PDB file of N, CA and C in Angstrom:
ATOM      1  N   ARG A   1       1.140  -1.330   0.050  1.00  0.00           N
ATOM      2  CA  ARG A   1      -0.101  -0.049   0.149  1.00  0.00           C
ATOM      3  C   ARG A   1       0.526   1.195  -0.151  1.00  0.00           C
ATOM      4  N   GLY A   2       2.306   1.143  -0.239  1.00  0.00           N
ATOM      5  CA  GLY A   2       3.321   1.993  -0.047  1.00  0.00           C
ATOM      6  C   GLY A   2       3.262   2.562   1.291  1.00  0.00           C
ATOM      7  N   LEU A   3       2.766   2.228   2.204  1.00  0.00           N
ATOM      8  CA  LEU A   3       2.991   2.704   3.623  1.00  0.00           C
ATOM      9  C   LEU A   3       4.690   1.956   3.952  1.00  0.00           C
ATOM     10  N   ARG A   4       5.161   3.370   4.857  1.00  0.00           N
ATOM     11  CA  ARG A   4       6.571   2.700   5.365  1.00  0.00           C
ATOM     12  C   ARG A   4       6.020   2.677   6.505  1.00  0.00           C
ATOM     13  N   VAL A   5       6.842   1.893   7.439  1.00  0.00           N
ATOM     14  CA  VAL A   5       6.661   1.722   8.855  1.00  0.00           C
ATOM     15  C   VAL A   5       7.851   1.175   9.574  1.00  0.00           C
ATOM     16  N   ALA A   6       7.768   2.129  10.778  1.00  0.00           N
ATOM     17  CA  ALA A   6       9.098   1.668  11.603  1.00  0.00           C
ATOM     18  C   ALA A   6       8.637   1.373  12.762  1.00  0.00           C
ATOM     19  N   LEU A   7       9.330   0.339  13.257  1.00  0.00           N
ATOM     20  CA  LEU A   7       9.015  -0.350  14.749  1.00  0.00           C
ATOM     21  C   LEU A   7      10.231  -0.182  15.684  1.00  0.00           C
ATOM     22  N   SER A   8       8.936   0.168  17.102  1.00  0.00           N
ATOM     23  CA  SER A   8      10.313   0.156  18.239  1.00  0.00           C
ATOM     24  C   SER A   8       9.660  -0.499  19.600  1.00  0.00           C
ATOM     25  N   GLY A   9      10.544  -1.334  20.088  1.00  0.00           N
ATOM     26  CA  GLY A   9      10.177  -2.069  20.820  1.00  0.00           C
ATOM     27  C   GLY A   9       9.295  -1.770  22.519  1.00  0.00           C
ATOM     28  N   ASP A  10       9.877  -0.524  22.863  1.00  0.00           N
ATOM     29  CA  ASP A  10       9.480   0.508  24.058  1.00  0.00           C
ATOM     30  C   ASP A  10       9.433   1.434  23.609  1.00  0.00           C
ATOM     31  N   GLY A  11       9.096   2.427  25.020  1.00  0.00           N
ATOM     32  CA  GLY A  11       9.114   4.050  24.675  1.00  0.00           C
ATOM     33  C   GLY A  11      10.637   4.445  24.675  1.00  0.00           C
ATOM     34  N   LEU A  12      11.669   4.031  25.223  1.00  0.00           N
ATOM     35  CA  LEU A  12      12.778   4.568  25.199  1.00  0.00           C
ATOM     36  C   LEU A  12      13.384   4.263  23.685  1.00  0.00           C
ATOM     37  N   ALA A  13      13.284   3.129  22.921  1.00  0.00           N
ATOM     38  CA  ALA A  13      13.734   2.948  21.421  1.00  0.00           C
ATOM     39  C   ALA A  13      12.931   3.916  21.103  1.00  0.00           C
ATOM     40  N   ALA A  14      11.670   3.910  20.773  1.00  0.00           N
ATOM     41  CA  ALA A  14      10.738   4.760  20.073  1.00  0.00           C
ATOM     42  C   ALA A  14      11.529   6.712  20.454  1.00  0.00           C
ATOM     43  N   GLN A  15      12.016   7.375  21.206  1.00  0.00           N
ATOM     44  CA  GLN A  15      12.437   8.362  21.448  1.00  0.00           C
ATOM     45  C   GLN A  15      13.426   8.369  20.394  1.00  0.00           C
ATOM     46  N   GLU A  16      14.463   7.419  21.064  1.00  0.00           N
ATOM     47  CA  GLU A  16      15.799   7.393  20.163  1.00  0.00           C
ATOM     48  C   GLU A  16      15.372   7.673  18.487  1.00  0.00           C
ATOM     49  N   ALA A  17      14.713   6.590  18.152  1.00  0.00           N
ATOM     50  CA  ALA A  17      14.114   6.648  16.460  1.00  0.00           C
ATOM     51  C   ALA A  17      13.753   7.942  16.168  1.00  0.00           C
ATOM     52  N   LEU A  18      12.892   8.525  17.135  1.00  0.00           N
ATOM     53  CA  LEU A  18      12.436   9.803  16.904  1.00  0.00           C
ATOM     54  C   LEU A  18      13.116  10.827  16.690  1.00  0.00           C
ATOM     55  N   ARG A  19      14.340  10.747  17.322  1.00  0.00           N
ATOM     56  CA  ARG A  19      15.488  11.774  17.295  1.00  0.00           C
ATOM     57  C   ARG A  19      15.952  11.902  16.137  1.00  0.00           C
ATOM     58  N   ASP A  20      16.117  10.503  15.109  1.00  0.00           N
ATOM     59  CA  ASP A  20      16.417  10.749  14.002  1.00  0.00           C
ATOM     60  C   ASP A  20      15.701  10.860  12.541  1.00  0.00           C
ATOM     61  N   ALA A  21      14.838  10.801  13.011  1.00  0.00           N
ATOM     62  CA  ALA A  21      13.074  10.967  11.791  1.00  0.00           C
ATOM     63  C   ALA A  21      13.286  12.153  11.721  1.00  0.00           C
ATOM     64  N   PRO A  22      12.763  12.388  10.284  1.00  0.00           N
ATOM     65  CA  PRO A  22      12.424  13.565   9.928  1.00  0.00           C
ATOM     66  C   PRO A  22      10.928  14.107  10.300  1.00  0.00           C
ATOM     67  N   LEU A  23      10.829  14.161  11.077  1.00  0.00           N
ATOM     68  CA  LEU A  23       9.008  14.493  11.685  1.00  0.00           C
ATOM     69  C   LEU A  23       7.957  14.663  10.644  1.00  0.00           C
ATOM     70  N   ASP A  24       8.190  15.562   9.953  1.00  0.00           N
ATOM     71  CA  ASP A  24       7.148  15.954   9.141  1.00  0.00           C
ATOM     72  C   ASP A  24       6.930  15.004   8.255  1.00  0.00           C
ATOM     73  N   THR A  25       7.533  13.905   8.184  1.00  0.00           N
ATOM     74  CA  THR A  25       6.990  12.495   7.485  1.00  0.00           C
ATOM     75  C   THR A  25       5.962  11.583   8.165  1.00  0.00           C
ATOM     76  N   LEU A  26       6.090  11.745   9.207  1.00  0.00           N
ATOM     77  CA  LEU A  26       5.197  10.787  10.069  1.00  0.00           C
ATOM     78  C   LEU A  26       3.968  11.191  10.261  1.00  0.00           C
ATOM     79  N   ASP A  27       3.003  10.425   9.205  1.00  0.00           N
ATOM     80  CA  ASP A  27       1.620  10.305   9.474  1.00  0.00           C
ATOM     81  C   ASP A  27       0.667  10.273  10.677  1.00  0.00           C
ATOM     82  N   ALA A  28       1.555   8.866  11.330  1.00  0.00           N
ATOM     83  CA  ALA A  28       0.828   8.519  12.584  1.00  0.00           C
ATOM     84  C   ALA A  28       1.766   7.702  13.492  1.00  0.00           C
ATOM     85  N   ILE A  29       1.422   7.373  14.692  1.00  0.00           N
ATOM     86  CA  ILE A  29       2.448   7.110  16.014  1.00  0.00           C
ATOM     87  C   ILE A  29       1.476   6.031  16.528  1.00  0.00           C
ATOM     88  N   PHE A  30       1.659   4.709  16.270  1.00  0.00           N
ATOM     89  CA  PHE A  30       1.020   4.124  17.226  1.00  0.00           C
ATOM     90  C   PHE A  30       1.548   3.279  18.770  1.00  0.00           C
ATOM     91  N   CYS A  31       1.013   3.677  19.867  1.00  0.00           N
ATOM     92  CA  CYS A  31       1.896   3.136  20.912  1.00  0.00           C
ATOM     93  C   CYS A  31       1.169   2.446  21.763  1.00  0.00           C
ATOM     94  N   ASP A  32       1.498   0.962  22.066  1.00  0.00           N
ATOM     95  CA  ASP A  32       0.807   0.895  23.050  1.00  0.00           C
ATOM     96  C   ASP A  32       1.059   1.111  24.278  1.00  0.00           C
ATOM     97  N   VAL A  33      -0.021   1.284  25.395  1.00  0.00           N
ATOM     98  CA  VAL A  33       0.156   1.311  26.592  1.00  0.00           C
ATOM     99  C   VAL A  33       1.110   0.824  27.491  1.00  0.00           C
ATOM    100  N   ARG A  34       1.176  -0.492  27.621  1.00  0.00           N
ATOM    101  CA  ARG A  34       1.834  -1.489  28.017  1.00  0.00           C
ATOM    102  C   ARG A  34       3.166  -1.945  27.294  1.00  0.00           C
ATOM    103  N   MET A  35       4.271  -1.259  27.727  1.00  0.00           N
ATOM    104  CA  MET A  35       5.454  -1.540  26.943  1.00  0.00           C
ATOM    105  C   MET A  35       6.592  -1.757  28.483  1.00  0.00           C
ATOM    106  N   PRO A  36       7.854  -2.527  28.103  1.00  0.00           N
ATOM    107  CA  PRO A  36       8.812  -2.388  29.085  1.00  0.00           C
ATOM    108  C   PRO A  36       9.676  -0.950  28.888  1.00  0.00           C
ATOM    109  N   ARG A  37      10.471  -1.209  29.970  1.00  0.00           N
ATOM    110  CA  ARG A  37      11.501  -0.027  30.209  1.00  0.00           C
ATOM    111  C   ARG A  37      10.424   1.349  30.104  1.00  0.00           C
ATOM    112  N   MET A  38       9.963   2.002  29.029  1.00  0.00           N
ATOM    113  CA  MET A  38       9.117   3.015  29.435  1.00  0.00           C
ATOM    114  C   MET A  38       7.698   2.965  28.794  1.00  0.00           C
ATOM    115  N   ASP A  39       6.610   2.933  29.707  1.00  0.00           N
ATOM    116  CA  ASP A  39       5.308   2.619  28.863  1.00  0.00           C
ATOM    117  C   ASP A  39       4.588   3.636  27.837  1.00  0.00           C
ATOM    118  N   GLY A  40       3.647   3.065  27.534  1.00  0.00           N
ATOM    119  CA  GLY A  40       3.214   4.278  26.413  1.00  0.00           C
ATOM    120  C   GLY A  40       2.694   5.641  27.248  1.00  0.00           C
ATOM    121  N   LEU A  41       2.610   5.722  28.372  1.00  0.00           N
ATOM    122  CA  LEU A  41       1.984   7.052  28.795  1.00  0.00           C
ATOM    123  C   LEU A  41       2.981   7.985  29.157  1.00  0.00           C
ATOM    124  N   ALA A  42       3.948   7.019  29.435  1.00  0.00           N
ATOM    125  CA  ALA A  42       5.443   8.066  30.043  1.00  0.00           C
ATOM    126  C   ALA A  42       5.721   8.593  28.619  1.00  0.00           C
ATOM    127  N   PHE A  43       5.684   7.477  27.480  1.00  0.00           N
ATOM    128  CA  PHE A  43       6.099   8.276  25.747  1.00  0.00           C
ATOM    129  C   PHE A  43       5.395   9.710  25.598  1.00  0.00           C
ATOM    130  N   SER A  44       4.183   9.019  25.741  1.00  0.00           N
ATOM    131  CA  SER A  44       3.070  10.116  25.349  1.00  0.00           C
ATOM    132  C   SER A  44       3.074  11.557  25.717  1.00  0.00           C
ATOM    133  N   SER A  45       3.562  11.557  27.352  1.00  0.00           N
ATOM    134  CA  SER A  45       3.941  12.404  28.016  1.00  0.00           C
ATOM    135  C   SER A  45       5.122  13.384  27.493  1.00  0.00           C
ATOM    136  N   TRP A  46       6.160  12.671  27.284  1.00  0.00           N
ATOM    137  CA  TRP A  46       7.572  12.605  26.361  1.00  0.00           C
ATOM    138  C   TRP A  46       7.363  13.547  25.276  1.00  0.00           C
ATOM    139  N   LEU A  47       6.473  12.719  24.167  1.00  0.00           N
ATOM    140  CA  LEU A  47       5.923  13.356  23.172  1.00  0.00           C
ATOM    141  C   LEU A  47       5.196  14.663  23.181  1.00  0.00           C
ATOM    142  N   ALA A  48       4.147  14.912  24.343  1.00  0.00           N
ATOM    143  CA  ALA A  48       3.809  16.839  24.066  1.00  0.00           C
ATOM    144  C   ALA A  48       4.789  17.136  24.359  1.00  0.00           C
ATOM    145  N   GLU A  49       5.761  17.557  25.309  1.00  0.00           N
ATOM    146  CA  GLU A  49       6.737  18.075  25.617  1.00  0.00           C
ATOM    147  C   GLU A  49       7.822  18.225  24.606  1.00  0.00           C
ATOM    148  N   ALA A  50       8.007  17.212  23.940  1.00  0.00           N
ATOM    149  CA  ALA A  50       9.332  17.179  23.142  1.00  0.00           C
ATOM    150  C   ALA A  50       8.796  17.657  21.555  1.00  0.00           C
ATOM    151  N   HIS A  51       7.835  17.072  20.970  1.00  0.00           N
ATOM    152  CA  HIS A  51       7.279  17.341  19.824  1.00  0.00           C
ATOM    153  C   HIS A  51       5.512  17.389  19.714  1.00  0.00           C
ATOM    154  N   PRO A  52       5.003  18.490  20.185  1.00  0.00           N
ATOM    155  CA  PRO A  52       3.673  18.888  20.785  1.00  0.00           C
ATOM    156  C   PRO A  52       3.172  18.384  19.207  1.00  0.00           C
ATOM    157  N   GLY A  53       3.801  18.675  18.585  1.00  0.00           N
ATOM    158  CA  GLY A  53       3.028  18.980  16.941  1.00  0.00           C
ATOM    159  C   GLY A  53       2.510  17.645  16.465  1.00  0.00           C
ATOM    160  N   LEU A  54       3.368  16.219  17.250  1.00  0.00           N
ATOM    161  CA  LEU A  54       2.839  14.977  16.643  1.00  0.00           C
ATOM    162  C   LEU A  54       1.455  14.356  17.510  1.00  0.00           C
ATOM    163  N   ILE A  55       1.560  15.087  18.588  1.00  0.00           N
ATOM    164  CA  ILE A  55       0.478  14.785  19.617  1.00  0.00           C
ATOM    165  C   ILE A  55      -1.063  14.296  18.828  1.00  0.00           C
ATOM    166  N   PRO A  56      -1.352  14.997  17.854  1.00  0.00           N
ATOM    167  CA  PRO A  56      -2.593  14.986  16.425  1.00  0.00           C
ATOM    168  C   PRO A  56      -2.550  13.879  16.017  1.00  0.00           C
ATOM    169  N   ARG A  57      -1.141  12.956  15.960  1.00  0.00           N
ATOM    170  CA  ARG A  57      -0.847  12.107  14.993  1.00  0.00           C
ATOM    171  C   ARG A  57      -0.737  10.941  15.908  1.00  0.00           C
ATOM    172  N   LEU A  58      -0.924  10.927  17.076  1.00  0.00           N
ATOM    173  CA  LEU A  58      -0.551   9.842  18.218  1.00  0.00           C
ATOM    174  C   LEU A  58      -1.753   8.880  18.528  1.00  0.00           C
ATOM    175  N   VAL A  59      -1.692   7.699  18.585  1.00  0.00           N
ATOM    176  CA  VAL A  59      -2.724   6.736  18.674  1.00  0.00           C
ATOM    177  C   VAL A  59      -2.511   6.088  19.898  1.00  0.00           C
ATOM    178  N   LEU A  60      -3.037   5.884  20.992  1.00  0.00           N
ATOM    179  CA  LEU A  60      -2.542   5.011  21.992  1.00  0.00           C
ATOM    180  C   LEU A  60      -3.553   3.605  21.433  1.00  0.00           C
ATOM    181  N   LEU A  61      -2.861   3.008  22.225  1.00  0.00           N
ATOM    182  CA  LEU A  61      -3.209   1.853  21.662  1.00  0.00           C
ATOM    183  C   LEU A  61      -3.548   0.712  23.295  1.00  0.00           C
ATOM    184  N   THR A  62      -4.672  -0.151  23.413  1.00  0.00           N
ATOM    185  CA  THR A  62      -4.869  -0.312  24.992  1.00  0.00           C
ATOM    186  C   THR A  62      -5.813  -1.677  24.919  1.00  0.00           C
ATOM    187  N   GLY A  63      -5.374  -2.410  26.032  1.00  0.00           N
ATOM    188  CA  GLY A  63      -6.759  -3.285  26.058  1.00  0.00           C
ATOM    189  C   GLY A  63      -7.579  -3.511  27.408  1.00  0.00           C
ATOM    190  N   ASP A  64      -6.887  -1.908  27.793  1.00  0.00           N
ATOM    191  CA  ASP A  64      -7.335  -1.854  29.544  1.00  0.00           C
ATOM    192  C   ASP A  64      -8.108  -0.478  29.423  1.00  0.00           C
ATOM    193  N   THR A  65      -9.583  -0.710  28.614  1.00  0.00           N
ATOM    194  CA  THR A  65     -10.570   0.201  28.185  1.00  0.00           C
ATOM    195  C   THR A  65     -10.902   1.001  29.843  1.00  0.00           C
ATOM    196  N   VAL A  66     -10.953  -0.056  30.713  1.00  0.00           N
ATOM    197  CA  VAL A  66     -11.563   0.764  31.721  1.00  0.00           C
ATOM    198  C   VAL A  66     -10.712   1.755  32.515  1.00  0.00           C
ATOM    199  N   SER A  67      -9.225   1.875  31.996  1.00  0.00           N
ATOM    200  CA  SER A  67      -8.517   2.463  32.919  1.00  0.00           C
ATOM    201  C   SER A  67      -8.971   4.058  33.140  1.00  0.00           C
ATOM    202  N   ASP A  68      -8.454   4.562  34.006  1.00  0.00           N
ATOM    203  CA  ASP A  68      -8.852   6.331  34.019  1.00  0.00           C
ATOM    204  C   ASP A  68      -7.443   6.348  33.665  1.00  0.00           C
ATOM    205  N   ASP A  69      -6.093   6.102  33.969  1.00  0.00           N
ATOM    206  CA  ASP A  69      -5.330   6.998  33.765  1.00  0.00           C
ATOM    207  C   ASP A  69      -5.169   7.004  31.866  1.00  0.00           C
ATOM    208  N   VAL A  70      -5.235   5.619  31.667  1.00  0.00           N
ATOM    209  CA  VAL A  70      -5.502   5.697  29.911  1.00  0.00           C
ATOM    210  C   VAL A  70      -6.025   7.193  29.454  1.00  0.00           C
ATOM    211  N   SER A  71      -7.546   6.724  29.736  1.00  0.00           N
ATOM    212  CA  SER A  71      -8.196   7.438  28.940  1.00  0.00           C
ATOM    213  C   SER A  71      -8.037   9.014  29.378  1.00  0.00           C
ATOM    214  N   SER A  72      -8.012   9.281  30.612  1.00  0.00           N
ATOM    215  CA  SER A  72      -7.594  10.653  31.304  1.00  0.00           C
ATOM    216  C   SER A  72      -6.062  11.296  30.384  1.00  0.00           C
ATOM    217  N   THR A  73      -5.170  10.072  30.264  1.00  0.00           N
ATOM    218  CA  THR A  73      -4.280  10.591  29.391  1.00  0.00           C
ATOM    219  C   THR A  73      -4.595  10.995  28.278  1.00  0.00           C
ATOM    220  N   ALA A  74      -5.306  10.473  27.623  1.00  0.00           N
ATOM    221  CA  ALA A  74      -5.835  10.639  26.324  1.00  0.00           C
ATOM    222  C   ALA A  74      -6.477  12.074  25.840  1.00  0.00           C
ATOM    223  N   ARG A  75      -7.347  12.201  26.842  1.00  0.00           N
ATOM    224  CA  ARG A  75      -8.152  13.105  27.263  1.00  0.00           C
ATOM    225  C   ARG A  75      -7.390  14.572  27.282  1.00  0.00           C
ATOM    226  N   ARG A  76      -6.214  14.686  28.243  1.00  0.00           N
ATOM    227  CA  ARG A  76      -5.236  15.601  28.620  1.00  0.00           C
ATOM    228  C   ARG A  76      -4.370  16.268  27.448  1.00  0.00           C
ATOM    229  N   LEU A  77      -3.977  14.895  26.749  1.00  0.00           N
ATOM    230  CA  LEU A  77      -2.909  15.480  25.753  1.00  0.00           C
ATOM    231  C   LEU A  77      -3.814  15.604  24.326  1.00  0.00           C
ATOM    232  N   GLY A  78      -5.247  14.848  24.340  1.00  0.00           N
ATOM    233  CA  GLY A  78      -5.605  15.608  22.729  1.00  0.00           C
ATOM    234  C   GLY A  78      -5.611  14.462  21.957  1.00  0.00           C
ATOM    235  N   CYS A  79      -4.818  13.136  22.393  1.00  0.00           N
ATOM    236  CA  CYS A  79      -4.883  12.085  21.513  1.00  0.00           C
ATOM    237  C   CYS A  79      -5.506  11.044  21.404  1.00  0.00           C
ATOM    238  N   ARG A  80      -6.088  10.234  20.320  1.00  0.00           N
ATOM    239  CA  ARG A  80      -6.661   9.314  20.140  1.00  0.00           C
ATOM    240  C   ARG A  80      -6.394   8.139  20.811  1.00  0.00           C
ATOM    241  N   LEU A  81      -7.526   7.257  21.324  1.00  0.00           N
ATOM    242  CA  LEU A  81      -7.201   6.369  21.676  1.00  0.00           C
ATOM    243  C   LEU A  81      -8.089   5.125  20.861  1.00  0.00           C
ATOM    244  N   MET A  82      -7.281   4.039  20.825  1.00  0.00           N
ATOM    245  CA  MET A  82      -7.628   2.874  20.108  1.00  0.00           C
ATOM    246  C   MET A  82      -7.576   1.394  21.205  1.00  0.00           C
ATOM    247  N   ALA A  83      -9.138   0.822  21.259  1.00  0.00           N
ATOM    248  CA  ALA A  83      -9.129  -0.182  21.962  1.00  0.00           C
ATOM    249  C   ALA A  83      -8.492  -1.562  21.258  1.00  0.00           C
ATOM    250  N   LYS A  84      -7.830  -2.237  21.789  1.00  0.00           N
ATOM    251  CA  LYS A  84      -7.702  -3.734  21.393  1.00  0.00           C
ATOM    252  C   LYS A  84      -8.315  -4.859  21.928  1.00  0.00           C
ATOM    253  N   PRO A  85      -8.897  -5.729  21.032  1.00  0.00           N
ATOM    254  CA  PRO A  85      -8.263  -5.923  19.873  1.00  0.00           C
ATOM    255  C   PRO A  85      -8.752  -5.122  18.642  1.00  0.00           C
ATOM    256  N   PHE A  86      -8.350  -5.135  17.484  1.00  0.00           N
ATOM    257  CA  PHE A  86      -8.824  -4.217  16.347  1.00  0.00           C
ATOM    258  C   PHE A  86      -7.986  -4.987  15.315  1.00  0.00           C
ATOM    259  N   ARG A  87      -9.278  -4.716  14.313  1.00  0.00           N
ATOM    260  CA  ARG A  87      -8.764  -5.170  12.698  1.00  0.00           C
ATOM    261  C   ARG A  87      -8.063  -4.082  12.055  1.00  0.00           C
ATOM    262  N   LYS A  88      -7.453  -4.865  11.002  1.00  0.00           N
ATOM    263  CA  LYS A  88      -6.564  -3.591  10.328  1.00  0.00           C
ATOM    264  C   LYS A  88      -7.261  -2.378   9.573  1.00  0.00           C
ATOM    265  N   GLU A  89      -8.451  -2.658   8.911  1.00  0.00           N
ATOM    266  CA  GLU A  89      -9.507  -1.983   8.439  1.00  0.00           C
ATOM    267  C   GLU A  89     -10.053  -0.747   9.346  1.00  0.00           C
ATOM    268  N   GLU A  90      -9.796  -1.093  10.783  1.00  0.00           N
ATOM    269  CA  GLU A  90     -10.503  -0.046  11.375  1.00  0.00           C
ATOM    270  C   GLU A  90      -8.988   0.994  11.609  1.00  0.00           C
ATOM    271  N   ILE A  91      -7.849   0.878  11.298  1.00  0.00           N
ATOM    272  CA  ILE A  91      -6.702   1.893  11.205  1.00  0.00           C
ATOM    273  C   ILE A  91      -6.619   2.773  10.260  1.00  0.00           C
TER     274      ILE A  91
END
């Protein structure tokens, strides 16, 4: 489909990848809430501070749809929240 995808195993690796990425070429950032080393909530807070223009492109992925921490973080930052599981057509 002509998409280029970059993968990172956790929030720290994603931070490092974004340091070298041409940010204007990023259409979306999908970030799982539960990750090792730096979870998605910490990563999203970092992103909001370091690159606030990317927040509208951020989608937090979670299987924990009842967590107040997850939904309140998404509302506070103004990013999207997508519940797992989902189908690729929903993306």
